[in-house]
mmCIF file of C-alpha atoms in Angstrom:
data_model
loop_
_atom_site.group_PDB
_atom_site.id
_atom_site.type_symbol
_atom_site.label_atom_id
_atom_site.label_comp_id
_atom_site.label_asym_id
_atom_site.label_seq_id
_atom_site.Cartn_x
_atom_site.Cartn_y
_atom_site.Cartn_z
ATOM 1 C CA LEU A 55 106.393 104.247 101.372
ATOM 2 C CA THR A 56 109.696 102.707 102.315
ATOM 3 C CA HIS A 57 109.320 104.113 105.895
ATOM 4 C CA ASN A 58 107.778 101.989 108.778
ATOM 5 C CA TYR A 59 106.563 103.260 111.904
ATOM 6 C CA ARG A 60 105.283 99.937 113.588
ATOM 7 C CA SER A 61 107.886 96.801 112.774
ATOM 8 C CA THR A 62 111.080 96.157 114.006
ATOM 9 C CA PRO A 63 114.443 96.923 112.042
ATOM 10 C CA GLN A 64 114.711 92.896 112.367
ATOM 11 C CA VAL A 65 111.284 92.296 110.827
ATOM 12 C CA LEU A 66 111.761 94.713 108.083
ATOM 13 C CA ARG A 67 115.418 92.975 106.998
ATOM 14 C CA LEU A 68 113.596 90.046 106.753
ATOM 15 C CA ALA A 69 111.023 91.448 104.722
ATOM 16 C CA ASN A 70 114.160 93.435 102.779
ATOM 17 C CA ALA A 71 115.749 89.891 101.782
ATOM 18 C CA VAL A 72 112.397 88.923 100.753
ATOM 19 C CA ILE A 73 111.489 91.527 98.443
ATOM 20 C CA ALA A 74 115.383 91.559 97.196
ATOM 21 C CA ARG A 75 114.773 87.815 95.584
ATOM 22 C CA ASN A 76 111.482 88.773 93.439
ATOM 23 C CA THR A 77 112.743 89.556 90.195
ATOM 24 C CA ARG A 78 109.690 91.241 89.372
ATOM 25 C CA GLN A 79 109.311 93.793 91.886
ATOM 26 C CA PHE A 80 110.523 97.953 92.355
ATOM 27 C CA PRO A 81 113.143 97.615 93.747
ATOM 28 C CA LYS A 82 112.959 99.575 97.345
ATOM 29 C CA ALA A 83 114.544 98.926 101.273
ATOM 30 C CA LEU A 84 112.446 99.130 104.171
ATOM 31 C CA VAL A 85 112.987 101.941 106.744
ATOM 32 C CA SER A 86 112.098 101.326 110.543
ATOM 33 C CA ASP A 87 111.553 103.936 112.968
ATOM 34 C CA GLY A 88 110.710 101.050 115.018
ATOM 35 C CA ALA A 89 112.712 99.929 118.440
ATOM 36 C CA PRO A 90 114.702 96.378 118.028
ATOM 37 C CA GLY A 91 113.144 93.838 118.771
ATOM 38 C CA PRO A 92 113.520 89.771 118.657
ATOM 39 C CA VAL A 93 114.851 88.243 115.274
ATOM 40 C CA PRO A 94 111.888 86.894 113.173
ATOM 41 C CA GLN A 95 111.602 83.237 112.847
ATOM 42 C CA VAL A 96 110.729 81.238 110.116
ATOM 43 C CA VAL A 97 108.729 78.156 110.323
ATOM 44 C CA PRO A 98 108.100 75.714 107.154
ATOM 45 C CA THR A 99 104.342 74.329 107.337
ATOM 46 C CA ARG A 100 102.848 72.525 105.056
ATOM 47 C CA ASP A 101 99.410 74.605 103.608
ATOM 48 C CA VAL A 102 97.637 77.752 105.769
ATOM 49 C CA LYS A 103 96.210 75.357 108.220
ATOM 50 C CA ALA A 104 98.832 74.152 109.460
ATOM 51 C CA GLN A 105 100.207 77.710 109.466
ATOM 52 C CA ALA A 106 97.135 78.812 111.766
ATOM 53 C CA ALA A 107 98.130 75.653 114.188
ATOM 54 C CA PHE A 108 101.079 76.806 114.558
ATOM 55 C CA VAL A 109 100.732 80.343 115.362
ATOM 56 C CA ALA A 110 97.157 79.419 117.632
ATOM 57 C CA GLU A 111 99.677 77.146 119.850
ATOM 58 C CA ARG A 112 102.645 79.526 119.827
ATOM 59 C CA VAL A 113 100.193 82.195 121.293
ATOM 60 C CA LEU A 114 98.610 79.553 124.135
ATOM 61 C CA GLU A 115 102.235 78.432 124.905
ATOM 62 C CA LEU A 116 102.948 82.666 125.823
ATOM 63 C CA ARG A 117 100.340 82.597 127.522
ATOM 64 C CA ALA A 118 100.726 79.217 129.920
ATOM 65 C CA ARG A 119 104.717 80.872 130.350
ATOM 66 C CA GLY A 120 102.796 83.884 131.781
ATOM 67 C CA SER A 121 102.592 86.763 129.128
ATOM 68 C CA ALA A 122 100.415 89.498 128.969
ATOM 69 C CA TRP A 123 97.763 89.768 126.660
ATOM 70 C CA SER A 124 97.881 92.722 124.452
ATOM 71 C CA PRO A 125 94.740 94.145 122.778
ATOM 72 C CA TRP A 126 94.272 94.300 119.156
ATOM 73 C CA ARG A 127 95.376 96.868 116.741
ATOM 74 C CA CYS A 128 92.646 97.476 114.147
ATOM 75 C CA SER A 129 93.539 100.282 112.266
ATOM 76 C CA THR A 130 90.984 100.239 109.054
ATOM 77 C CA ALA A 131 87.834 99.097 111.765
ATOM 78 C CA PRO A 132 85.956 101.344 113.434
ATOM 79 C CA THR A 133 85.527 99.874 116.489
ATOM 80 C CA CYS A 134 88.003 97.082 118.497
ATOM 81 C CA THR A 135 87.464 95.520 121.401
ATOM 82 C CA ARG A 136 90.858 93.545 123.717
ATOM 83 C CA TRP A 137 88.922 90.399 121.533
ATOM 84 C CA SER A 138 87.395 90.969 118.330
ATOM 85 C CA CYS A 139 87.470 93.641 115.735
ATOM 86 C CA ASN A 140 83.620 94.930 114.058
ATOM 87 C CA TRP A 141 84.339 95.505 110.228
ATOM 88 C CA SER A 142 81.551 97.479 109.323
#
């Protein structure tokens, strides 16, 4: 389970660094088949609510700059629309 087909090499490089610091983790190295992408940002927040607010603000900021919305990818949901997933 080390081969990842969706994440960019940059994301997996960060994930591998986190995995390497976990002394209780079974050693492994994740490998990407994805195309290169932007470097991930680590943004410290005080709690999960602040994290959610940061993500929402970032999405709205990118949208205001003209980034297109893209459909959600819901691999475990039987039905997905552009804006939501039904987890039945």
